[in-house]
XYZ file of C-alpha atoms in Angstrom:
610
model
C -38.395 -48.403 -62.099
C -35.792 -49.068 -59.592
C -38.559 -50.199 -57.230
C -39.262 -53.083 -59.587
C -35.768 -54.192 -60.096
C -34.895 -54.169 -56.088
C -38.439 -56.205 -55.264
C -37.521 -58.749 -58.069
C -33.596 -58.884 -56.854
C -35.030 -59.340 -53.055
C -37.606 -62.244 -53.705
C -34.719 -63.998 -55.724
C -31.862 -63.898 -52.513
C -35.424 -65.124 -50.157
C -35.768 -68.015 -52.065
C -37.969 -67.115 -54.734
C -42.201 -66.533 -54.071
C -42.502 -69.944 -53.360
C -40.316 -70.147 -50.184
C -42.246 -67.192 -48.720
C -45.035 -67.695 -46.349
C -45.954 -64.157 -45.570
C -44.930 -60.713 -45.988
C -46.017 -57.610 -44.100
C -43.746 -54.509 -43.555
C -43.197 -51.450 -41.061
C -41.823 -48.277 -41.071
C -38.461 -49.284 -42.389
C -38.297 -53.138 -43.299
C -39.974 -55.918 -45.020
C -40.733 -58.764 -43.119
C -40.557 -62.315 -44.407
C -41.335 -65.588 -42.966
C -40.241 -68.224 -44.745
C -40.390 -71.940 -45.572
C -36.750 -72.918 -45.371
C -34.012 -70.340 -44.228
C -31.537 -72.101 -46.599
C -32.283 -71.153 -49.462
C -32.823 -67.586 -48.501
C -29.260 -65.412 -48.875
C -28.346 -63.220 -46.420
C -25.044 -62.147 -48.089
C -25.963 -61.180 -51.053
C -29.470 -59.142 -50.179
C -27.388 -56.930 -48.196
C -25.165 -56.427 -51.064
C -28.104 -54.745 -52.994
C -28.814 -51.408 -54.177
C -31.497 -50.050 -51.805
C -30.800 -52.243 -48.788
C -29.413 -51.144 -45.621
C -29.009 -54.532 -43.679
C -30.935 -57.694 -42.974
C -32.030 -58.768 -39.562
C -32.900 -62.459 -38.619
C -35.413 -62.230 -35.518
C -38.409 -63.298 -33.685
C -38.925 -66.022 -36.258
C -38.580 -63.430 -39.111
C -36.110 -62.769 -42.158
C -36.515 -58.730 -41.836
C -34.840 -56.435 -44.879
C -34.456 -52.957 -43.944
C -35.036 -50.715 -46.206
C -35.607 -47.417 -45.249
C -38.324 -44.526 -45.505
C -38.584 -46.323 -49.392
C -40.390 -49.998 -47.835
C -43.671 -48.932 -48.786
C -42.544 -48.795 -52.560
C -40.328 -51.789 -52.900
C -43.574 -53.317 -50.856
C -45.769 -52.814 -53.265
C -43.615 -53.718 -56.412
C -43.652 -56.959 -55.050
C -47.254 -57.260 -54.732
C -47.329 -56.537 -58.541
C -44.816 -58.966 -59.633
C -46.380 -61.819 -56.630
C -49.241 -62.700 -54.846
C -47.947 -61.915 -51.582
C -49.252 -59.014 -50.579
C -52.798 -60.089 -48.518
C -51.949 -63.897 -48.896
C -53.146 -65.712 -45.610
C -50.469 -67.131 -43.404
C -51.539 -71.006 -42.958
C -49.257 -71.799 -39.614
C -49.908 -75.402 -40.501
C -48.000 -75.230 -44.018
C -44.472 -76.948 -43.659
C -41.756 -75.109 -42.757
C -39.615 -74.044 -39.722
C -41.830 -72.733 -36.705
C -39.133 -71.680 -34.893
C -39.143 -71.664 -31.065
C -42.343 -70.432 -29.049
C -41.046 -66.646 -28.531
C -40.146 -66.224 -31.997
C -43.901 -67.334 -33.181
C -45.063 -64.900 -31.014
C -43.274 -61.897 -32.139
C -44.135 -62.864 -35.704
C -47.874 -62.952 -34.632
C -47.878 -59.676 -32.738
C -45.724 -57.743 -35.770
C -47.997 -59.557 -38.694
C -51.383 -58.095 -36.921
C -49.930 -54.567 -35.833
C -47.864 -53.405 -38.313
C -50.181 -52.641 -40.743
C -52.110 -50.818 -38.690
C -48.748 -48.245 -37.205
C -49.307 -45.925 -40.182
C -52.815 -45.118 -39.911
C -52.190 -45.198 -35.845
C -49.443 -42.569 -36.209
C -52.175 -39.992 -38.757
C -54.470 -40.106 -36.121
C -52.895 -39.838 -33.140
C -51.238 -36.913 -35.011
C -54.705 -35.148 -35.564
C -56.012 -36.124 -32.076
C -52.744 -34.048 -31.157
C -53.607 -31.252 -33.233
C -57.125 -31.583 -31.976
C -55.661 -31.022 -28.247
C -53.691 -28.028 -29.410
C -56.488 -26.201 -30.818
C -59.171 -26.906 -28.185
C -56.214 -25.859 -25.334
C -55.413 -22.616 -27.231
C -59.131 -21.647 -27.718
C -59.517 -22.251 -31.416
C -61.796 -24.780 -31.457
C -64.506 -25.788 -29.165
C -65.410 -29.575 -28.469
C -69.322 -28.811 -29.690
C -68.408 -27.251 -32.834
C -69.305 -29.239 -36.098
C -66.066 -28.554 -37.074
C -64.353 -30.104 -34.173
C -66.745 -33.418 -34.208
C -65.974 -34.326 -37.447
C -62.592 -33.960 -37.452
C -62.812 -35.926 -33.860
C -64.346 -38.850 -35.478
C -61.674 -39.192 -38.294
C -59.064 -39.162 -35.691
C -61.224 -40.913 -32.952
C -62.820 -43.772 -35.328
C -59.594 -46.198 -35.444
C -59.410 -47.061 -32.123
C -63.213 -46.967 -31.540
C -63.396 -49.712 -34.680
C -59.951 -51.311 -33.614
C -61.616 -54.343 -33.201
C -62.977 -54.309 -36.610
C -58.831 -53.595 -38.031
C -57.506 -56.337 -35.452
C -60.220 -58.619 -36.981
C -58.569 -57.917 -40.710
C -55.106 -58.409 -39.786
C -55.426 -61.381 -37.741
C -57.573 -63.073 -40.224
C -54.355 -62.726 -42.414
C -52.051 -63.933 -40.150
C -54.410 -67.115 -39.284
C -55.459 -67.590 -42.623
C -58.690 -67.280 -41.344
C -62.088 -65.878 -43.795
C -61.298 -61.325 -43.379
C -65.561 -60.755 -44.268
C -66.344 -63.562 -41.095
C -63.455 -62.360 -38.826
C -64.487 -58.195 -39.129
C -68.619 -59.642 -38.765
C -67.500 -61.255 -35.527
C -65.780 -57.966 -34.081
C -68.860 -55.824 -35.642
C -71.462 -58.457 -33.461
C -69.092 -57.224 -30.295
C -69.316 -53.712 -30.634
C -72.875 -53.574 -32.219
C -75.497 -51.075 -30.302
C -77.925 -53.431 -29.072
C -74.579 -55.211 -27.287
C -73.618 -52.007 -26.301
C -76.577 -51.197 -24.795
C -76.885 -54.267 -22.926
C -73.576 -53.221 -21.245
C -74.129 -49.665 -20.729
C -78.056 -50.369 -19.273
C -76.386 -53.569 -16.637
C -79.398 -56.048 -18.683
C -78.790 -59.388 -16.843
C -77.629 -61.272 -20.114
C -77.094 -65.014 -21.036
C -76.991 -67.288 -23.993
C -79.338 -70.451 -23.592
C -78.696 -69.984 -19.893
C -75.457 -69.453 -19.815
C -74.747 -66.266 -17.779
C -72.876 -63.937 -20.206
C -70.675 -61.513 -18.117
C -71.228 -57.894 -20.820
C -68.309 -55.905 -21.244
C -67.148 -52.846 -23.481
C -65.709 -54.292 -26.308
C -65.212 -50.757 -28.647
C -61.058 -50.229 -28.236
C -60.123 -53.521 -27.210
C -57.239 -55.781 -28.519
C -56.759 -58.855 -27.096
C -60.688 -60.430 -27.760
C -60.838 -60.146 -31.000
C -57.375 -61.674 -31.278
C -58.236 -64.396 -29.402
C -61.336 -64.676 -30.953
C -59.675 -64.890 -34.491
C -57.431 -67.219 -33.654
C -59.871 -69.744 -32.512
C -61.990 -69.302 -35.804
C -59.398 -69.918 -37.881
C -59.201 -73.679 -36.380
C -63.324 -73.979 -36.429
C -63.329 -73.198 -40.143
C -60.244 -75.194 -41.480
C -61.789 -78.317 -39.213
C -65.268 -77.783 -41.112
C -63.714 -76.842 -44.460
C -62.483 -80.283 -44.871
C -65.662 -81.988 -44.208
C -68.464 -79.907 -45.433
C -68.718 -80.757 -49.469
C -67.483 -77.635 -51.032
C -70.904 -76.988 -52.921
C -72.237 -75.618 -49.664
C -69.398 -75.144 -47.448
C -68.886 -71.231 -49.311
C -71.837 -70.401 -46.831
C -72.003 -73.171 -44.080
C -68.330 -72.848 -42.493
C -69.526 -69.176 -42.037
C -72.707 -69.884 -40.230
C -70.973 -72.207 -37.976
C -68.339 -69.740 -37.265
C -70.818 -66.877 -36.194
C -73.011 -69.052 -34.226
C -70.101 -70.680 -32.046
C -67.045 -67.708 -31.747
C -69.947 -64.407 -31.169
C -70.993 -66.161 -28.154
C -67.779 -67.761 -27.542
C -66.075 -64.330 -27.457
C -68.612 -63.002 -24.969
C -68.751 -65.625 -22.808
C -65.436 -66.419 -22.677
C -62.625 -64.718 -24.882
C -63.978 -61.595 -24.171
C -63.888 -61.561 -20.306
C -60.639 -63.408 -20.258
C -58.893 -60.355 -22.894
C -60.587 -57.205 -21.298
C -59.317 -58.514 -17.453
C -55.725 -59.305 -19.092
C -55.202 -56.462 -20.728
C -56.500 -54.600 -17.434
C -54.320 -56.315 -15.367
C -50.806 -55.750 -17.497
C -51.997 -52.391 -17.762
C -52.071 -51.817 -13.535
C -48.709 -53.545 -13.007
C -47.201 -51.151 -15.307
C -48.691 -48.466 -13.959
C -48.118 -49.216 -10.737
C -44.561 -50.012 -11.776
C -44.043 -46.349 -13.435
C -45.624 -45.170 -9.465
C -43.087 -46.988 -7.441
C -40.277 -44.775 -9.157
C -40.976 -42.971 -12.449
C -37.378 -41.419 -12.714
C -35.958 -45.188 -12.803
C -38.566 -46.839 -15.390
C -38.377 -44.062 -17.766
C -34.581 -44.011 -17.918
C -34.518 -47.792 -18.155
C -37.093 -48.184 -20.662
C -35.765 -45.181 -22.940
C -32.129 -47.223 -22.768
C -33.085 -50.263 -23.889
C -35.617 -49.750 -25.944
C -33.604 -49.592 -29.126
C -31.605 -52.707 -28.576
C -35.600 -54.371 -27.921
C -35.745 -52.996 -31.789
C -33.062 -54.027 -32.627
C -33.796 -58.331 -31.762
C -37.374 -57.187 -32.724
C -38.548 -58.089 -28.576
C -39.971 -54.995 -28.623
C -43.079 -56.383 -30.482
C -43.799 -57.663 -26.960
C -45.060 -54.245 -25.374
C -46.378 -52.613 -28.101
C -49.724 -54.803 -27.886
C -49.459 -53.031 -24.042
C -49.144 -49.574 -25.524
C -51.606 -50.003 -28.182
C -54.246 -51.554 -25.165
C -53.575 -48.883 -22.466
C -54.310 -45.977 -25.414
C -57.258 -47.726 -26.874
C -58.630 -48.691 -23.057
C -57.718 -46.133 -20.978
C -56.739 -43.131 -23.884
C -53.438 -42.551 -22.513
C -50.039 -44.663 -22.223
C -46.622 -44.169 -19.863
C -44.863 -46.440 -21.956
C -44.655 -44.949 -25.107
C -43.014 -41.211 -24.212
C -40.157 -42.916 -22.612
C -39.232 -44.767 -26.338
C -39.027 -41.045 -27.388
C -35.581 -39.907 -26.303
C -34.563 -43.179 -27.576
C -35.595 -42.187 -30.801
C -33.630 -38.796 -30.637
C -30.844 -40.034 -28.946
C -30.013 -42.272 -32.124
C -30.311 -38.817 -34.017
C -28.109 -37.025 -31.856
C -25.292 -39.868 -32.447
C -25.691 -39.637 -35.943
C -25.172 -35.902 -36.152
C -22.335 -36.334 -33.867
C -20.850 -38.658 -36.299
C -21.054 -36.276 -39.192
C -19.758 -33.852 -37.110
C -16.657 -35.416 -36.530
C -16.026 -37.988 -39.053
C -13.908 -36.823 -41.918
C -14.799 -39.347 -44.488
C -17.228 -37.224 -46.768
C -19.247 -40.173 -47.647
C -19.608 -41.365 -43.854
C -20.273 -37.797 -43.144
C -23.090 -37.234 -45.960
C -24.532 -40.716 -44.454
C -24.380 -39.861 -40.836
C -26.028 -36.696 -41.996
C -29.255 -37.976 -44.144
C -29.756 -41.047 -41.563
C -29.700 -38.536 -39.176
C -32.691 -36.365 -40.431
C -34.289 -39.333 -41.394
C -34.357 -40.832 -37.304
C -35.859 -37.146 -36.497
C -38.971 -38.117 -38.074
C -39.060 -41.189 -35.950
C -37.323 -44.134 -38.606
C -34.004 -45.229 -36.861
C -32.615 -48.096 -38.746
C -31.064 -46.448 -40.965
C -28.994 -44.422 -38.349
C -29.005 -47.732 -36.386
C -27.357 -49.938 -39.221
C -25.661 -47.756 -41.195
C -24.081 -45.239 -38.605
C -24.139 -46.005 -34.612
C -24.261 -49.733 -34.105
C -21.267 -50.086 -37.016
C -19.267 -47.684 -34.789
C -20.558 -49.121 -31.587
C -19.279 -45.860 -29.544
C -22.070 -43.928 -31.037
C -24.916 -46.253 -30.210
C -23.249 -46.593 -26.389
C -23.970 -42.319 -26.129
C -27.003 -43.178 -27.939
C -27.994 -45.581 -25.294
C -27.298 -43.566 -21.956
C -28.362 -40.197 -23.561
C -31.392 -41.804 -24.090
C -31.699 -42.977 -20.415
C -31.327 -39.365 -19.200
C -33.644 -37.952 -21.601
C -36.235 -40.882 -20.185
C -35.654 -40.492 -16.786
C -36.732 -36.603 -17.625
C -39.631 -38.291 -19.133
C -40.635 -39.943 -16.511
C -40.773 -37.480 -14.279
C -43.040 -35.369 -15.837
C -45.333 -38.064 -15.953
C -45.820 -37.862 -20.028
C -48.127 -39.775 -21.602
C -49.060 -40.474 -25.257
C -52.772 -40.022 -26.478
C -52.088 -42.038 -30.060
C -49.655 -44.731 -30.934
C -46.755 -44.038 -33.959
C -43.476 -43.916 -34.165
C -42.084 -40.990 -31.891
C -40.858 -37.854 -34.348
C -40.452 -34.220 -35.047
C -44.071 -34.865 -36.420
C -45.739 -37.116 -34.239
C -45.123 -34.814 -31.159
C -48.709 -34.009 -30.953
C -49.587 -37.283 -29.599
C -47.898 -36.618 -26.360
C -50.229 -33.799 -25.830
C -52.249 -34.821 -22.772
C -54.504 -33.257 -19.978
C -50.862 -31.537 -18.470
C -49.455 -29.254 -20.708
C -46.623 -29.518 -17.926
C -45.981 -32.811 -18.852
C -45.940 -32.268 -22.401
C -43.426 -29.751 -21.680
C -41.453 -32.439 -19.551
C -41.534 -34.715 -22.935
C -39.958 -32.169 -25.126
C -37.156 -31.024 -22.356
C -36.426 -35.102 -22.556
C -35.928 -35.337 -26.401
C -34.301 -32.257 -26.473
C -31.451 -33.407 -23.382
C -31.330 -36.571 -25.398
C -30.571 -35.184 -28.300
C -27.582 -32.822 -27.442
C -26.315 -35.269 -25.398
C -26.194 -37.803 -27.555
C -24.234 -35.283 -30.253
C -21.502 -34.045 -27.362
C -21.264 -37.788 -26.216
C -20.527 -39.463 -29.545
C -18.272 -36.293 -30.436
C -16.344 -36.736 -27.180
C -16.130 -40.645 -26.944
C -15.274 -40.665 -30.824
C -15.279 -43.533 -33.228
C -13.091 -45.442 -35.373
C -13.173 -43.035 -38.326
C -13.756 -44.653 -41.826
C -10.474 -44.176 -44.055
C -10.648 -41.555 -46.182
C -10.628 -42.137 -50.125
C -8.819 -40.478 -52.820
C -11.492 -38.407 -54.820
C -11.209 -38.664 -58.604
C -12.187 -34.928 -59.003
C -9.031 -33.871 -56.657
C -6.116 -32.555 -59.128
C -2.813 -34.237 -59.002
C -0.134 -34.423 -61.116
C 0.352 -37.944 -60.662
C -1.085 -40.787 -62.913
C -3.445 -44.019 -62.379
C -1.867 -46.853 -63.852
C -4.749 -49.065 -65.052
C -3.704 -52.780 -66.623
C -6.134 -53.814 -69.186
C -8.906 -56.074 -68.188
C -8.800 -58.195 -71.002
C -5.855 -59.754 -72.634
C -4.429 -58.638 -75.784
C -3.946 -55.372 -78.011
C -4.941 -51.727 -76.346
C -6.294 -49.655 -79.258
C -7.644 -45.967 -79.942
C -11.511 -46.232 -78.914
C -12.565 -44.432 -82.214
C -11.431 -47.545 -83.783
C -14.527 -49.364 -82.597
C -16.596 -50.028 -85.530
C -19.691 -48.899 -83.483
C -20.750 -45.248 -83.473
C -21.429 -44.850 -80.064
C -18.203 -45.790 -78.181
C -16.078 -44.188 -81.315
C -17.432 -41.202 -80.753
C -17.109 -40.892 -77.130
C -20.941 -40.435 -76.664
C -21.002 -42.963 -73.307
C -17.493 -41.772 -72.241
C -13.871 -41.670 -72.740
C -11.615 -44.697 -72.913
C -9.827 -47.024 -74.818
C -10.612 -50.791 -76.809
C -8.698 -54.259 -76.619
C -8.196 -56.773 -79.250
C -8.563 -59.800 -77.085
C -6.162 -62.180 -77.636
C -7.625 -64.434 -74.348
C -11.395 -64.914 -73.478
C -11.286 -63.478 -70.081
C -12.294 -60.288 -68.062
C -10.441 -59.448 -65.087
C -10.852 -56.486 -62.417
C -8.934 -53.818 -63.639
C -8.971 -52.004 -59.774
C -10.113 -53.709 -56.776
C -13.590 -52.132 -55.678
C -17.577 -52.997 -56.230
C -19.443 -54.865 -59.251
C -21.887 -52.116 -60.068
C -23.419 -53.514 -62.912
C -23.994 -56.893 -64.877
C -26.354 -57.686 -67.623
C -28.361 -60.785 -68.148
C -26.555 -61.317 -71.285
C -23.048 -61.575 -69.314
C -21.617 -59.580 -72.098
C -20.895 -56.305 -69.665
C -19.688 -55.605 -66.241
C -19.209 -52.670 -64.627
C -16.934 -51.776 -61.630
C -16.613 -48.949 -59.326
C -12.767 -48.539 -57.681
C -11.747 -47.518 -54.212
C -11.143 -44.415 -55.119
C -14.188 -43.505 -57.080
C -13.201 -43.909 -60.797
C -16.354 -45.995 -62.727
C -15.215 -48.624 -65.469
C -17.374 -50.063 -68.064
C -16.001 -53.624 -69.876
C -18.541 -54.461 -73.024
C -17.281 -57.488 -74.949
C -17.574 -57.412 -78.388
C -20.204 -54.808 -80.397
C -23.664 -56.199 -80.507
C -22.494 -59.192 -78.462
C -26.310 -58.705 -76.530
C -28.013 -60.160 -78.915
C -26.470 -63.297 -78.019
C -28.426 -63.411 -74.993
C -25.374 -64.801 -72.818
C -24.654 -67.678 -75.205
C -20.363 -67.916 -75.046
C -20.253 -65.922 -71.860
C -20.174 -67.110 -68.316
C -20.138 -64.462 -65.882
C -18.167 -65.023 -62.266
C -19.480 -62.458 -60.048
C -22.948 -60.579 -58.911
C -23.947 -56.804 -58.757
C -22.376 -55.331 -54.787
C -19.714 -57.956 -54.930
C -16.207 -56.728 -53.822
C -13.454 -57.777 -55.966
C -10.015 -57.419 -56.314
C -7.920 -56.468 -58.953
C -6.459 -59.231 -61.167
C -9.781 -60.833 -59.957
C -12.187 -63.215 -62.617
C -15.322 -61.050 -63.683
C -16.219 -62.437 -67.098
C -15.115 -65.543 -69.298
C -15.481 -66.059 -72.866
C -15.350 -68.101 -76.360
C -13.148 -65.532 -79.174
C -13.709 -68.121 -82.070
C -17.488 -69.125 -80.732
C -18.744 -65.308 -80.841
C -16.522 -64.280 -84.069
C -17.993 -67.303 -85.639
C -21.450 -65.829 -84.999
C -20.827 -63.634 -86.843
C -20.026 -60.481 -83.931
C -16.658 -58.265 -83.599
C -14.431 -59.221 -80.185
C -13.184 -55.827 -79.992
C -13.702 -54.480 -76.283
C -14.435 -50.920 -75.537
C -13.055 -50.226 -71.396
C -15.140 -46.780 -71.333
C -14.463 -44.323 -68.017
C -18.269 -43.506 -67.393
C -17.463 -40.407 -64.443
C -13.656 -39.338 -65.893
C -12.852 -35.508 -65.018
C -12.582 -33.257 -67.813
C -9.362 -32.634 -66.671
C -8.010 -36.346 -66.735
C -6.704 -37.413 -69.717
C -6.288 -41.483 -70.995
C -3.202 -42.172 -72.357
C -1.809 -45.624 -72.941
C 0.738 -47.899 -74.691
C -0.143 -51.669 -75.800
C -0.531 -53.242 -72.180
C -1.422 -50.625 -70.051
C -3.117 -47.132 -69.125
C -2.552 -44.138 -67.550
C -5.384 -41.598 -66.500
C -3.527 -38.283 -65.666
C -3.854 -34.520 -65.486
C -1.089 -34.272 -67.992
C -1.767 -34.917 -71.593
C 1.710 -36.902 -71.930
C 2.254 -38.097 -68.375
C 5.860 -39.045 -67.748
C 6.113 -43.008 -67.036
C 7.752 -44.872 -64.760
């Protein structure tokens, strides 16, 4: 699987398992933290198949991947044990500066949880549509049940938050979710809801509604995860499977309601009334400057900052100003990328600009981001204001979102609020942002990537290719080896090697090398692929004699050092030197032709040389 070979390619260029102290991933990227940066290599992960870029932010190493993360994801967790392994903050390592700890904390607890966020805010949508339209009414069985699948996360978000935070503290998951059940259990819900005058051995306890909160439990997890590696180390460990958890739920349950509870709910209520109070003063203004910046916040990874906010004001309150203002932002990227496909007239630009641009429609931008605006810079500038007009739209309507998720062609249904008007205000904003962003970034223009010559075009003019390896060009079917004689893996020609080296033929991209360092292949500028296999059976020497010079996505030039090896070592072995140079995508109309040095691939059977 391809999965397997990217996830075991990825963990190499990070340092290898060891150098990794946790791993979670989002929409598009996987996000490492690790040990030592040094030995992790930037260069070379972005040079593999399957990754877009790599991002160094908020603490983290981030590879983005694309709509494919959840795969490569879970390939590693088959050939590791990263997947679920608690983060021990304590372990060695760099710590980074305070801000960057706290974006790693805030992206390690949420992210997990964005998927199953953006399913049910989807069906609470959906819900919305069908009760406002008449087809379902709010005391029909069928409507309940459905309302409880969608409703259920953020009622038990406490209960999620507990999970993921236990992870990132390295804290016990069974203890941390008990704790956030004990807060939202009926008897403490009751004592709420009924006013009971409560306290713990005298200490006044101040009850509060702890179902759809975030920042308690957090705070609450956090603090456990201290009280149980403190008693871990001193209880003997014949009893301490069962005593670190009794002292846990007898100190951080009350703790939580007496203190970390209070302090959370009136935080989170507090952040939540400057905003909104912020979105009063001028709602034109906040929109269109929250919509433009929002994707360069993505883009350091700062934007980990609100979406705790977002997350609170939904699960608190069941609505959020924030998070339709992030929507044209999302479009607007889309928008650019069309425009670039639009105009470019590089086919392989435009076929990327294209796909990335579908792709950021369903609400994943980093591929647009990476591979299309940002590398053109004009496109990500219309991007950026498009996306300020579509917010200040946004916020004038007065949108809200009912559900958290990345904004999308299929997430829209979490915008769907009390005001159909301002739903309607939401979708006039994406929709400005879009065009916009397509006239903009067709208008402005970009530096255009150069075009290539396409090997399929027909010319009567030839490719002169020198031989990669030193020595005697011969007639591939006199390969002693079936295979390449016959022409079975493509057309091409052999060399007697008189000198133990490979070069690059053409300058262009290692596509392929082999453990064995017996093979290389190379893609050229202009398309044309070229196989080099050393010798005939030369694998089973398992890279013995050969000492290979480059790695797979390295550019090279031509003339340039792929492969180095011993003639007399390999032929005393007992294995044939003879080199088959096979054309793996040749034309049927291109014909090899070539003399003892050199080769010409032409449309003409007997190409006139120069």
């Amino acid at each position: 699987m391809k999965y397997d070979q990217l996830a075991k390619e990825i963990i190499q260029q990070v340092g290898g398992e060891s150098n990794v102290k946790s791993l979670v991933h989002c929409a598009t990227r996987l996000r490492f933290v690790l040990k030592d940066k040094s030995k992790s290599n930037k260069a070379n992960m972005e040079r593999l198949d399957g990754v877009i870029t790599v991002k160094e932010s908020g603490g983290q190493f981030q590879v983005v991947i694309g709509n494919n993360v959840p795969e490569v994801y879970q390939a590693i967790g088959k050939q590791t044990n990263l997947i679920d392994r608690p983060t021990d903050d304590s372990s060695d390592g760099e710590k980074g500066n305070i801000f960057g700890r706290a974006v790693d904390i805030i992206s390690s607890i949420f992210t997990p949880l964005l998927g199953v966020m953006a399913g049910a805010g989807i069906l609470k949508g959906l819900l919305a549509i069908a009760t406002n339209v008449g087809w379902l009414a709010t005391d029909e069985t069928t409507y309940i049940i459905l309302n409880a699948a969608a409703d259920s996360l953020f009622y038990y978000l406490p209960v999620l938050l507990a999970v993921t935070s236990a992870r990132k503290f390295g804290a016990n998951q069974f203890v941390a979710m008990t704790v956030a059940g004990a807060l939202i259990y009926p008897s403490i819900i009751q004592l709420k809801n009924e006013a009971v005058p409560t306290d713990f051995f005298g200490i006044p306890v101040m009850m509060m509604s702890y179902t759809s909160t975030v920042i308690p439990i957090i705070l609450a997890i956090w603090i456990m995860s201290y009280i149980e590696k403190f008693f871990n180390q001193r209880i003997h460990e014949s009893v301490k499977n069962f005593v670190t958890p009794l002292i846990s739920l007898v100190t951080i349950v009350p703790l939580t309601l007496i203190v970390f509870g209070p302090i959370g709910v009136t935080t989170g209520d507090l952040i939540a009334a400057f905003i909104l109070k912020a979105l009063a003063f001028n709602p034109i203004l906040a929109g269109a400057f929250i919509a433009g910046v929002w994707q360069v916040l993505v883009i350091f990874g700062i934007h980990w900052g609100v979406v705790p906010v977002i997350i609170n004001n939904i699960a608190t309150k069941g609505y959020d100003y924030i998070k339709p203002a992030t929507a044209p932002a999302i479009f607007a990227q889309a928008g650019a990328s069309f425009g670039v496909m639009l105009r470019s007239k590089n086919k392989k630009l435009k076929t990327l600009a294209g796909s990335t641009g579908i792709t950021a429609l369903f609400g994943i931008t980093e591929p647009a981001v990476y591979g299309v605006t940002l590398r053109l810079k004009r496109p990500f500038i219309a991007a950026v204001i498009s996306a300020a007009v579509g917010g200040g739209i946004v916020g004038h309507f007065g949108s809200v979102a009912v559900a958290s998720g990345p904004p999308g062609l299929l997430t829209l249904p979490v915008f769907i609020g009390d005001s159909m008007t301002a739903f309607y205000g939401l979708l006039l904003g994406v929709a400005v942002s879009f065009v916009l962003s397509i006239v903009l970034t067709y208008v402005l223009g970009f530096e255009d990537d150069p075009i290539e010559e396409e090997m399929t075009e027909t010319t009567t003019d030839s490719m002169t290719i020198p031989s990669p390896v030193p020595g005697q060009i011969v007639s591939i079917e006199t390969v002693p080896d079936q295979v390449f004689a016959s022409g079975a893996v493509g057309r091409g020609f052999a060399v007697i090697p008189s000198e133990g080296k490979v070069s690059a033929p053409v300058s262009g991209e290692v596509t392929a090398v082999f453990a064995s360092k017996h093979a290389i292949g190379i893609q050229s500028d202009s398309g044309l692929e070229i196989l080099v296999h050393v010798g005939i059976d030369t694998v089973q020497l398992d890279g013995k004699h050969f000492d290979l010079h480059v790695e797979k996505g390295q550019r090279v030039e031509a003339g340039e050092l792929l492969i180095s090896f011993d003639i007399e070592a390999i032929q005393t072995a007992g294995y044939e030197v003879i080199t088959p140079v096979i054309f793996t995508n040749l034309p049927e109309e291109r014909h090899v032709t070539f003399d003892q040095t050199q080769v010409w691939v032409s449309t003409q059977e007997n190409p006139t040389l120069a």
